[in-house]
Coordinates of C-alpha atoms in Angstrom, one line a residue:
M1 CA 8.6 -18.5 -14.3
N2 CA 9.7 -21.0 -12.6
F3 CA 14.0 -22.3 -11.4
K4 CA 13.9 -25.2 -14.3
T5 CA 12.9 -22.2 -17.2
A6 CA 15.0 -19.5 -15.6
F7 CA 18.1 -21.2 -15.7
A8 CA 17.7 -22.6 -19.1
A9 CA 16.9 -19.1 -20.4
L10 CA 19.7 -17.4 -18.6
L11 CA 22.7 -20.4 -19.6
A12 CA 21.2 -19.9 -23.0
T13 CA 21.1 -15.8 -23.3
L14 CA 25.3 -16.2 -21.7
F15 CA 26.1 -19.0 -23.9
A16 CA 24.4 -17.6 -26.8
P17 CA 27.3 -17.4 -29.7
F18 CA 29.1 -20.8 -29.4
P19 CA 25.6 -23.0 -30.7
A20 CA 26.7 -21.5 -34.1
L21 CA 30.5 -22.2 -34.0
A22 CA 30.2 -25.8 -32.8
Q23 CA 27.6 -27.2 -34.4
G24 CA 29.8 -26.2 -37.8
I25 CA 32.8 -28.1 -36.4
D26 CA 30.3 -30.9 -35.8
E27 CA 29.9 -30.9 -39.1
T28 CA 32.9 -30.4 -40.6
I29 CA 34.4 -33.5 -38.5
N30 CA 30.8 -35.5 -39.4
T31 CA 32.2 -35.2 -43.2
I32 CA 35.7 -35.5 -42.6
F33 CA 34.5 -39.3 -40.9
A34 CA 31.7 -40.6 -42.8
D35 CA 33.6 -39.7 -46.8
Y36 CA 37.0 -41.9 -44.7
T37 CA 35.4 -43.9 -42.2
G38 CA 32.0 -44.7 -43.2
W39 CA 33.3 -47.9 -45.8
Y40 CA 34.8 -49.6 -42.8
V41 CA 32.0 -49.0 -40.6
S42 CA 29.4 -50.5 -43.1
F43 CA 31.7 -53.4 -43.9
I44 CA 32.0 -54.2 -39.7
F45 CA 28.1 -53.9 -39.0
A46 CA 27.1 -55.6 -42.5
P47 CA 24.2 -58.3 -42.5
L48 CA 24.6 -61.5 -43.6
P49 CA 23.8 -62.3 -47.1
G50 CA 19.6 -61.9 -46.6
T51 CA 18.8 -61.6 -43.4
T52 CA 20.5 -58.4 -41.0
F53 CA 22.4 -60.4 -39.2
S54 CA 25.6 -59.2 -38.8
W55 CA 28.4 -60.8 -39.2
I56 CA 30.5 -59.9 -36.3
A57 CA 26.9 -60.6 -34.5
L58 CA 27.7 -64.0 -35.5
W59 CA 31.5 -64.0 -35.0
L60 CA 30.8 -63.3 -31.1
V61 CA 28.0 -65.9 -31.2
V62 CA 29.9 -69.2 -32.5
G63 CA 32.9 -68.3 -30.4
A64 CA 30.4 -68.4 -27.4
L65 CA 29.5 -71.8 -29.1
V66 CA 32.8 -73.3 -29.4
F67 CA 34.5 -72.1 -26.7
T68 CA 31.6 -73.5 -24.1
V69 CA 31.6 -77.0 -25.9
Y70 CA 35.4 -77.0 -25.7
F71 CA 35.2 -75.8 -21.7
G72 CA 32.1 -78.5 -21.6
F73 CA 30.0 -75.9 -20.4
I74 CA 32.5 -74.6 -17.8
Q75 CA 30.0 -72.0 -17.3
L76 CA 27.4 -74.4 -15.3
K77 CA 29.9 -76.7 -14.2
G78 CA 32.4 -73.9 -12.0
F79 CA 29.0 -71.4 -11.1
V80 CA 29.0 -72.6 -7.4
H81 CA 33.0 -71.7 -7.4
S82 CA 32.9 -69.2 -9.5
I83 CA 30.2 -67.1 -6.2
Q84 CA 33.0 -69.1 -4.1
L85 CA 36.1 -67.0 -5.4
V86 CA 34.0 -63.8 -5.3
K87 CA 33.3 -64.0 -2.0
G88 CA 36.9 -64.5 -1.0
D89 CA 36.8 -68.1 -0.2
Y90 CA 40.4 -69.3 -1.9
S91 CA 41.8 -65.7 -1.7
D92 CA 45.7 -65.6 -0.6
P93 CA 46.5 -61.9 0.8
N94 CA 49.8 -62.4 -0.3
D95 CA 49.6 -62.8 -4.4
A96 CA 50.3 -60.8 -6.7
G97 CA 48.1 -58.3 -7.9
E98 CA 46.5 -54.7 -6.9
V99 CA 42.4 -55.5 -6.8
S100 CA 40.2 -58.5 -4.9
H101 CA 38.2 -60.5 -7.6
F102 CA 35.4 -58.5 -6.3
Q103 CA 37.0 -55.3 -7.9
A104 CA 37.8 -57.2 -10.6
L105 CA 34.7 -58.1 -11.2
A106 CA 33.4 -54.7 -10.4
T107 CA 35.3 -53.0 -13.0
A108 CA 35.3 -55.0 -15.5
L109 CA 31.1 -55.0 -15.1
S110 CA 31.0 -50.9 -14.6
G111 CA 32.1 -51.3 -18.2
T112 CA 29.3 -53.5 -19.7
V113 CA 26.7 -52.6 -17.4
G114 CA 24.9 -49.2 -18.5
L115 CA 23.1 -48.6 -21.7
G116 CA 23.0 -51.9 -23.7
N117 CA 20.9 -53.3 -20.5
I118 CA 18.9 -50.3 -20.4
A119 CA 18.1 -48.9 -24.7
G120 CA 19.3 -52.2 -25.7
V121 CA 16.8 -54.6 -24.2
A122 CA 13.6 -52.4 -25.4
V123 CA 15.7 -52.0 -29.6
A124 CA 15.8 -55.9 -29.0
V125 CA 11.8 -56.0 -27.6
G126 CA 10.4 -53.5 -29.7
I127 CA 12.3 -55.0 -33.0
G128 CA 11.7 -59.1 -31.8
G129 CA 9.0 -59.0 -29.6
P130 CA 9.1 -61.4 -26.4
G131 CA 11.0 -63.8 -27.6
A132 CA 13.7 -61.6 -28.5
T133 CA 14.9 -61.9 -24.8
F134 CA 14.8 -65.3 -25.0
W135 CA 17.8 -65.7 -27.1
M136 CA 19.4 -62.7 -25.0
I137 CA 19.9 -64.9 -22.5
V138 CA 20.4 -68.0 -24.3
A139 CA 23.8 -65.6 -25.6
G140 CA 24.2 -64.8 -22.6
L141 CA 24.5 -67.7 -21.5
F142 CA 27.1 -69.1 -24.2
G143 CA 29.0 -66.2 -23.6
M144 CA 30.1 -67.1 -19.8
A145 CA 32.3 -69.6 -21.6
T146 CA 34.0 -67.1 -23.9
K147 CA 35.1 -64.6 -20.7
F148 CA 36.0 -67.8 -18.8
T149 CA 38.5 -68.3 -22.1
E150 CA 39.6 -64.8 -22.7
C151 CA 40.2 -63.6 -18.6
T152 CA 42.0 -67.1 -17.1
L153 CA 44.1 -66.1 -20.6
G154 CA 44.6 -63.0 -19.1
V155 CA 46.3 -63.4 -16.2
K156 CA 48.1 -65.9 -16.9
Y157 CA 50.1 -63.8 -19.3
R158 CA 50.0 -61.2 -17.5
N159 CA 53.0 -58.5 -16.5
E160 CA 53.9 -57.9 -12.5
Y161 CA 55.9 -55.2 -12.2
P162 CA 58.4 -54.8 -8.7
D163 CA 56.3 -51.6 -8.1
G164 CA 53.5 -54.4 -7.7
R165 CA 51.9 -53.2 -10.7
V166 CA 50.5 -55.2 -13.5
S167 CA 48.9 -55.1 -17.0
G168 CA 47.6 -57.9 -18.8
G169 CA 44.8 -57.6 -21.3
P170 CA 44.6 -60.1 -25.3
M171 CA 48.1 -57.4 -26.8
Y172 CA 50.2 -60.0 -23.8
Y173 CA 48.3 -63.3 -24.6
I174 CA 48.3 -62.4 -28.1
T175 CA 52.2 -61.7 -27.9
K176 CA 52.9 -64.4 -25.2
G177 CA 51.2 -67.3 -26.2
F178 CA 51.5 -67.2 -29.6
K179 CA 55.8 -67.3 -29.0
E180 CA 55.3 -70.4 -26.1
R181 CA 53.2 -71.6 -29.2
G182 CA 55.2 -71.2 -32.4
L183 CA 52.7 -69.4 -34.0
P184 CA 53.8 -66.7 -36.3
G185 CA 52.2 -62.8 -35.9
G186 CA 51.8 -62.1 -32.5
K187 CA 53.3 -58.6 -32.7
I188 CA 51.2 -57.5 -35.5
L189 CA 47.7 -58.8 -34.1
A190 CA 48.8 -57.2 -30.5
V191 CA 49.5 -53.9 -31.8
L192 CA 45.7 -53.7 -34.2
F193 CA 44.0 -54.6 -31.0
C194 CA 45.5 -52.0 -29.0
I195 CA 44.7 -49.5 -32.1
F196 CA 41.2 -50.9 -32.2
T197 CA 41.2 -51.1 -28.3
I198 CA 42.3 -46.4 -27.5
L199 CA 39.9 -45.6 -31.0
G200 CA 36.7 -47.8 -29.1
A201 CA 38.3 -45.9 -25.9
L202 CA 37.8 -42.7 -26.7
G203 CA 34.7 -43.0 -28.4
G204 CA 32.5 -45.8 -27.0
G205 CA 33.6 -46.2 -24.0
N206 CA 34.0 -42.2 -23.9
M207 CA 31.7 -39.6 -25.7
F208 CA 29.3 -41.8 -26.7
Q209 CA 29.3 -41.9 -23.6
A210 CA 29.5 -38.7 -21.9
N211 CA 26.9 -37.2 -24.7
Q212 CA 24.0 -40.1 -23.7
A213 CA 24.7 -38.1 -19.8
H214 CA 24.6 -34.9 -21.0
A215 CA 21.3 -35.9 -22.6
Q216 CA 19.4 -37.5 -19.8
L217 CA 20.9 -34.6 -17.1
S218 CA 19.9 -31.2 -20.2
G219 CA 16.0 -33.5 -20.8
V220 CA 15.3 -33.2 -16.5
I221 CA 17.2 -29.9 -16.1
G222 CA 16.5 -28.2 -19.2
D223 CA 18.6 -27.7 -22.3
Y224 CA 22.3 -26.1 -20.8
P225 CA 25.4 -26.2 -22.6
G226 CA 26.8 -29.5 -23.1
W227 CA 30.4 -28.6 -22.5
I228 CA 29.5 -27.8 -19.0
T229 CA 28.2 -31.6 -18.6
G230 CA 31.3 -32.4 -20.2
I231 CA 34.1 -30.1 -17.5
I232 CA 32.4 -31.5 -14.9
L233 CA 32.5 -35.1 -15.8
A234 CA 35.9 -35.3 -17.2
A235 CA 37.0 -33.2 -13.5
V236 CA 35.5 -35.8 -12.2
T237 CA 36.8 -38.5 -14.3
F238 CA 39.9 -37.6 -13.6
A239 CA 40.0 -37.9 -9.7
V240 CA 39.5 -41.1 -9.9
I241 CA 41.7 -42.6 -13.0
V242 CA 44.4 -40.6 -12.1
G243 CA 44.9 -42.8 -8.3
G244 CA 45.1 -45.9 -11.2
I245 CA 43.5 -49.3 -11.5
K246 CA 43.6 -49.3 -7.6
S247 CA 41.7 -46.0 -7.5
I248 CA 38.7 -47.1 -10.5
A249 CA 37.9 -50.4 -8.5
R250 CA 37.4 -49.0 -4.8
V251 CA 34.8 -46.8 -6.6
T252 CA 33.8 -49.4 -8.8
E253 CA 33.1 -51.6 -6.1
K254 CA 30.8 -49.2 -4.4
V255 CA 28.6 -47.8 -8.2
V256 CA 28.1 -50.9 -9.2
P257 CA 26.5 -53.2 -7.3
F258 CA 24.8 -49.2 -6.0
M259 CA 23.0 -49.5 -9.7
G260 CA 23.2 -52.9 -10.3
I261 CA 20.9 -53.3 -7.0
F262 CA 18.6 -50.3 -7.6
Y263 CA 18.0 -51.2 -10.8
V264 CA 17.0 -55.0 -10.4
G265 CA 15.3 -53.9 -6.9
V266 CA 13.0 -51.1 -8.4
S267 CA 12.0 -53.9 -11.4
L268 CA 11.6 -56.5 -8.2
I269 CA 9.4 -54.0 -7.0
I270 CA 7.0 -54.2 -10.7
L271 CA 7.0 -57.5 -10.8
I272 CA 5.9 -57.8 -7.3
M273 CA 3.1 -55.8 -8.0
N274 CA 2.0 -57.4 -11.5
Y275 CA 2.4 -60.8 -9.7
D276 CA -0.7 -62.7 -11.6
M277 CA 1.4 -61.2 -14.8
I278 CA 4.6 -62.9 -14.1
T279 CA 3.1 -66.6 -16.0
W280 CA 1.8 -64.3 -19.1
A281 CA 5.2 -62.5 -19.7
F282 CA 7.3 -65.8 -19.6
G283 CA 5.2 -67.5 -21.5
Q284 CA 4.7 -64.9 -24.4
I285 CA 8.9 -64.3 -23.8
F286 CA 9.2 -68.9 -24.6
M287 CA 6.0 -68.4 -27.9
G288 CA 7.5 -65.6 -29.3
A289 CA 11.2 -67.4 -28.9
F290 CA 9.9 -69.5 -32.0
T291 CA 6.8 -68.6 -33.3
G292 CA 8.0 -64.9 -33.3
L293 CA 4.1 -64.3 -31.6
G294 CA 2.8 -62.9 -35.2
V295 CA 6.2 -60.2 -34.7
V296 CA 7.8 -59.0 -38.4
G297 CA 10.7 -61.7 -39.6
G298 CA 8.8 -64.0 -36.8
F299 CA 10.9 -66.4 -35.1
T300 CA 14.4 -66.0 -36.8
G301 CA 13.2 -61.6 -36.0
A302 CA 13.8 -62.5 -32.1
L303 CA 16.5 -64.6 -32.3
I304 CA 18.0 -62.3 -34.5
Q305 CA 17.2 -59.9 -32.4
G306 CA 18.5 -61.4 -28.8
F307 CA 21.5 -62.3 -29.5
R308 CA 22.5 -59.0 -31.7
R309 CA 21.5 -57.2 -28.9
A310 CA 23.4 -59.6 -26.2
A311 CA 26.7 -59.4 -27.9
F312 CA 26.2 -55.9 -27.8
S313 CA 25.2 -55.7 -24.1
N314 CA 27.5 -58.4 -22.4
E315 CA 31.2 -57.2 -25.0
A316 CA 32.0 -61.5 -24.0
G317 CA 34.6 -61.5 -27.5
I318 CA 35.5 -58.1 -27.3
G319 CA 38.5 -58.6 -25.0
S320 CA 38.5 -55.6 -22.2
A321 CA 37.6 -57.6 -19.7
A322 CA 40.5 -59.9 -20.0
I323 CA 42.0 -56.0 -19.0
A324 CA 40.4 -55.1 -15.7
H325 CA 40.5 -59.1 -14.4
S326 CA 44.0 -59.3 -15.1
A327 CA 44.6 -56.9 -12.0
V328 CA 43.4 -58.7 -9.8
R329 CA 45.3 -60.8 -6.6
T330 CA 46.2 -64.7 -8.2
K331 CA 48.5 -67.1 -8.7
E332 CA 46.1 -69.3 -10.0
P333 CA 45.1 -68.1 -13.5
V334 CA 41.7 -70.0 -13.4
T335 CA 40.3 -68.2 -10.5
E336 CA 40.0 -65.2 -12.9
G337 CA 38.4 -66.9 -16.1
Y338 CA 35.8 -68.8 -13.6
V339 CA 34.6 -65.0 -11.7
A340 CA 34.7 -63.0 -15.1
L341 CA 31.9 -65.8 -16.2
L342 CA 29.4 -64.7 -14.1
E343 CA 29.2 -61.0 -15.6
P344 CA 27.2 -62.9 -19.2
F345 CA 25.3 -63.6 -16.1
I346 CA 24.5 -60.4 -14.1
D347 CA 24.3 -58.1 -16.9
T348 CA 22.3 -60.1 -19.4
V349 CA 20.9 -63.1 -18.1
V350 CA 20.1 -60.5 -14.6
I351 CA 19.3 -57.9 -15.6
C352 CA 18.9 -57.5 -18.9
T353 CA 15.5 -59.9 -17.8
M354 CA 14.6 -57.9 -15.2
T355 CA 14.2 -55.2 -18.5
A356 CA 12.4 -57.7 -20.7
L357 CA 9.6 -58.7 -18.2
V358 CA 8.5 -55.1 -17.2
I359 CA 8.4 -53.7 -21.0
V360 CA 6.6 -57.2 -21.4
I361 CA 4.2 -56.9 -18.4
T362 CA 3.4 -53.3 -18.2
G363 CA 2.0 -53.2 -21.4
V364 CA 3.3 -50.3 -23.1
L365 CA 3.7 -52.1 -26.5
N366 CA 0.8 -52.4 -28.3
V367 CA -1.7 -55.2 -28.8
D368 CA -4.6 -56.2 -31.4
P369 CA -7.1 -57.1 -28.6
E370 CA -8.7 -59.5 -31.2
T371 CA -5.5 -61.1 -31.8
G372 CA -3.6 -60.9 -28.9
L373 CA -0.6 -60.0 -31.7
Y374 CA 1.5 -56.7 -31.2
I375 CA 0.8 -54.7 -33.8
W376 CA 3.4 -53.7 -36.0
N377 CA 4.7 -50.4 -36.9
A378 CA 5.9 -50.7 -40.6
E379 CA 6.8 -46.6 -40.7
A380 CA 9.4 -47.1 -37.6
G381 CA 10.5 -51.0 -38.9
R382 CA 9.2 -52.0 -35.1
I383 CA 6.4 -53.0 -32.9
A384 CA 3.6 -49.6 -31.9
T385 CA 4.5 -48.6 -28.2
E386 CA 3.2 -46.4 -26.0
G387 CA 3.6 -42.4 -27.0
E388 CA 5.3 -44.8 -29.9
V389 CA 9.2 -44.3 -27.7
S390 CA 11.8 -46.6 -28.1
G391 CA 15.0 -47.6 -27.1
V392 CA 15.7 -45.6 -23.6
A393 CA 12.6 -43.6 -23.5
L394 CA 10.9 -47.1 -24.1
T395 CA 11.8 -48.4 -21.1
S396 CA 11.7 -45.7 -19.6
A397 CA 7.0 -45.4 -19.7
A398 CA 7.5 -48.6 -18.6
Y399 CA 9.2 -48.0 -15.2
A400 CA 7.1 -45.1 -15.1
K401 CA 4.1 -46.8 -15.6
A402 CA 4.7 -48.0 -11.8
F403 CA 6.0 -45.5 -10.6
S404 CA 5.6 -41.6 -11.9
W405 CA 9.5 -40.5 -11.2
F406 CA 11.6 -43.3 -12.2
P407 CA 12.0 -40.9 -14.8
V408 CA 13.9 -39.0 -13.0
L409 CA 16.1 -42.1 -11.2
L410 CA 16.7 -43.3 -14.5
A411 CA 18.1 -40.0 -15.6
V412 CA 20.3 -40.6 -12.1
A413 CA 21.0 -44.1 -13.6
V414 CA 22.1 -43.2 -16.7
V415 CA 24.8 -40.9 -15.4
L416 CA 26.4 -42.6 -12.9
F417 CA 26.4 -46.1 -15.9
A418 CA 28.3 -43.9 -17.8
F419 CA 30.5 -42.9 -15.4
S420 CA 31.5 -46.0 -14.7
T421 CA 31.6 -46.8 -18.1
M422 CA 34.3 -44.1 -18.9
I423 CA 36.3 -44.7 -16.2
S424 CA 36.6 -48.4 -16.6
W425 CA 37.0 -48.4 -20.6
S426 CA 39.7 -45.1 -19.3
Y427 CA 42.2 -48.1 -18.1
Y428 CA 41.3 -50.9 -21.3
G429 CA 42.5 -47.8 -23.2
L430 CA 45.2 -46.4 -20.9
K431 CA 47.0 -50.8 -20.7
A432 CA 46.8 -50.3 -25.0
W433 CA 48.4 -47.8 -24.6
T434 CA 51.4 -48.4 -22.7
Y435 CA 51.1 -51.5 -24.1
L436 CA 52.1 -49.0 -28.4
F437 CA 54.0 -46.5 -25.6
G438 CA 56.0 -48.1 -22.8
E439 CA 55.0 -47.9 -18.7
G440 CA 56.2 -44.9 -17.1
S441 CA 53.9 -42.2 -15.1
G442 CA 54.2 -39.7 -17.7
T443 CA 53.3 -42.0 -20.5
E444 CA 50.0 -42.7 -17.7
V445 CA 49.1 -39.2 -17.6
I446 CA 48.9 -37.7 -21.1
F447 CA 46.4 -40.3 -22.0
K448 CA 44.5 -39.6 -19.0
V449 CA 44.9 -36.0 -20.0
I450 CA 43.6 -37.3 -23.2
F451 CA 41.1 -39.4 -22.8
C452 CA 38.9 -36.3 -20.8
L453 CA 39.0 -33.8 -22.9
F454 CA 37.2 -36.7 -25.3
I455 CA 35.1 -36.1 -22.1
I456 CA 34.2 -32.6 -23.0
I457 CA 34.5 -33.1 -26.2
G458 CA 31.8 -35.9 -26.7
S459 CA 29.8 -33.5 -24.1
A460 CA 29.1 -31.0 -26.2
A461 CA 29.3 -32.4 -29.8
N462 CA 26.9 -33.9 -31.9
L463 CA 29.0 -36.7 -33.8
G464 CA 27.6 -39.0 -35.6
P465 CA 30.3 -40.7 -37.3
V466 CA 32.2 -40.9 -34.9
I467 CA 30.9 -42.6 -32.4
D468 CA 29.6 -45.1 -35.2
F469 CA 33.0 -45.2 -35.9
S470 CA 34.4 -45.8 -32.5
D471 CA 31.9 -48.6 -31.9
A472 CA 33.2 -50.9 -35.2
M473 CA 37.0 -50.2 -33.2
L474 CA 35.3 -51.9 -30.5
F475 CA 33.9 -54.7 -32.5
S476 CA 37.1 -55.0 -34.4
M477 CA 38.4 -55.8 -31.1
A478 CA 36.6 -58.8 -31.6
I479 CA 37.6 -60.2 -34.3
V480 CA 41.7 -60.1 -33.0
N481 CA 40.6 -61.7 -29.6
I482 CA 38.5 -64.8 -30.8
I483 CA 41.8 -64.9 -33.4
A484 CA 43.5 -65.7 -30.4
L485 CA 41.4 -67.6 -28.1
Y486 CA 40.9 -69.8 -31.1
L487 CA 45.0 -70.9 -30.4
L488 CA 45.5 -70.4 -27.4
M489 CA 42.5 -72.3 -25.8
P490 CA 44.2 -75.7 -25.5
I491 CA 46.9 -73.6 -23.4
V492 CA 43.9 -72.5 -21.0
K493 CA 42.6 -76.0 -21.0
R494 CA 46.1 -77.7 -19.6
E495 CA 45.8 -74.6 -17.0
V496 CA 41.6 -76.7 -16.4
N497 CA 43.0 -79.6 -16.3
S498 CA 45.7 -78.2 -13.3
Y499 CA 43.3 -76.2 -11.3
I500 CA 40.6 -78.5 -11.1
S501 CA 43.1 -81.9 -9.8
R502 CA 45.1 -79.5 -7.0
L503 CA 41.5 -78.0 -5.6
K504 CA 39.9 -81.5 -5.6
S505 CA 43.2 -82.9 -4.1
G506 CA 42.9 -80.5 -1.2
E507 CA 45.8 -78.8 -2.7
I508 CA 44.1 -75.4 -3.4
K509 CA 43.2 -74.4 -0.1
R510 CA 39.6 -72.2 1.4
F511 CA 41.3 -69.2 3.5
K512 CA 39.6 -67.8 6.9
H513 CA 39.4 -64.3 6.7

């Protein structure tokens, strides 16, 4: 008997009484949530008539298109300046705020870079074919304008406190911005946004992440009780988040680049090893985008999957990123809008594309040798794959084609992704919590303890309907947030025009560091 088997047997013996009890509690909670919240989940993710495209994804995509046109394709015109800002070329160390441009970007990215890039891309390609990647890239490029809009507003209307702390996000720009423009209903919308944020943070930003982390770990080292993973994750998370955004930023600025460089690095190695197939793979992506390459749904199926997964991956329009970016050290709100527009580019255009290329090139999608078209598995509702795997398992299988050891490292990466997402969402939930219940160390500690308890629950439980409900809460944030962005975008336009004119005149100067 090897160590792995012995360890699993020992844990199974020690904790044998607990599974039945846990299962009973799980079933009770699942039943309650399914009975009382199932209708709302169905409403949020309901497809448009005659399609499989959810209206909430369309809501996000249309918003991104509107902001792109309104701001004159700011994502293209401002890309170089965004990089200069992240490098710190225009950073005044005396400005109000708690973190640097790079730290704010890393914190927000840590909340979005994760399972959406690994599992979400595999789902999109598996159902919509390689062409879904093209539409994912398009949606990511347009989403950059949404991030620009919400994060500019986040900094402009943030609260700055005497001790140097700041609080910002949609709840602040909704109340202050609506008041400035003489619009009614700001307070009600802000409270709704906070409720959605807290529930989303505890579920999708916490329990789901902990649950996936435990699943990956138990898959590598053998089955053991989830609450053990939960306690360890909760302890480490609490140690980080108890120090506030500065502590979170110090961790994310190290973890996020490490995760990104590791994942992109391995992807590049595989692409270099198969350099002769890169042109073919891009051909599959472009042809599939407009023809579907025989995939059920064709062009429409590829477009729907690409747009849907991009919307679910980079969170442009959700409003969460505006909370993280509000903590930045700057007196120019527009600067953080420029920095934020890099997020969908890194998250969707770079990382998601890398994943899709590896999946296409490594041949884990089954192709009919006679027609050259992908074989459709009607029973599973997706393209047939080696081992009939999907999601994160499909990505793992694709990378394992080149490196047999990659699934183990992928498990480590998923745990890191889950951890970084949790600490970022703890901050988002905390700021919504303090908006509702007031600032202060006592109020903050209460939320942080609740958040960590939910990590343990998420690791130990199998709460399907609870997770579905929390996902619905995340996209409910987008309903409130994008309404606010439409009404407040003239203010952003004014800020942009002022900033660009002062930048050109030399009034805004570079700093030597």
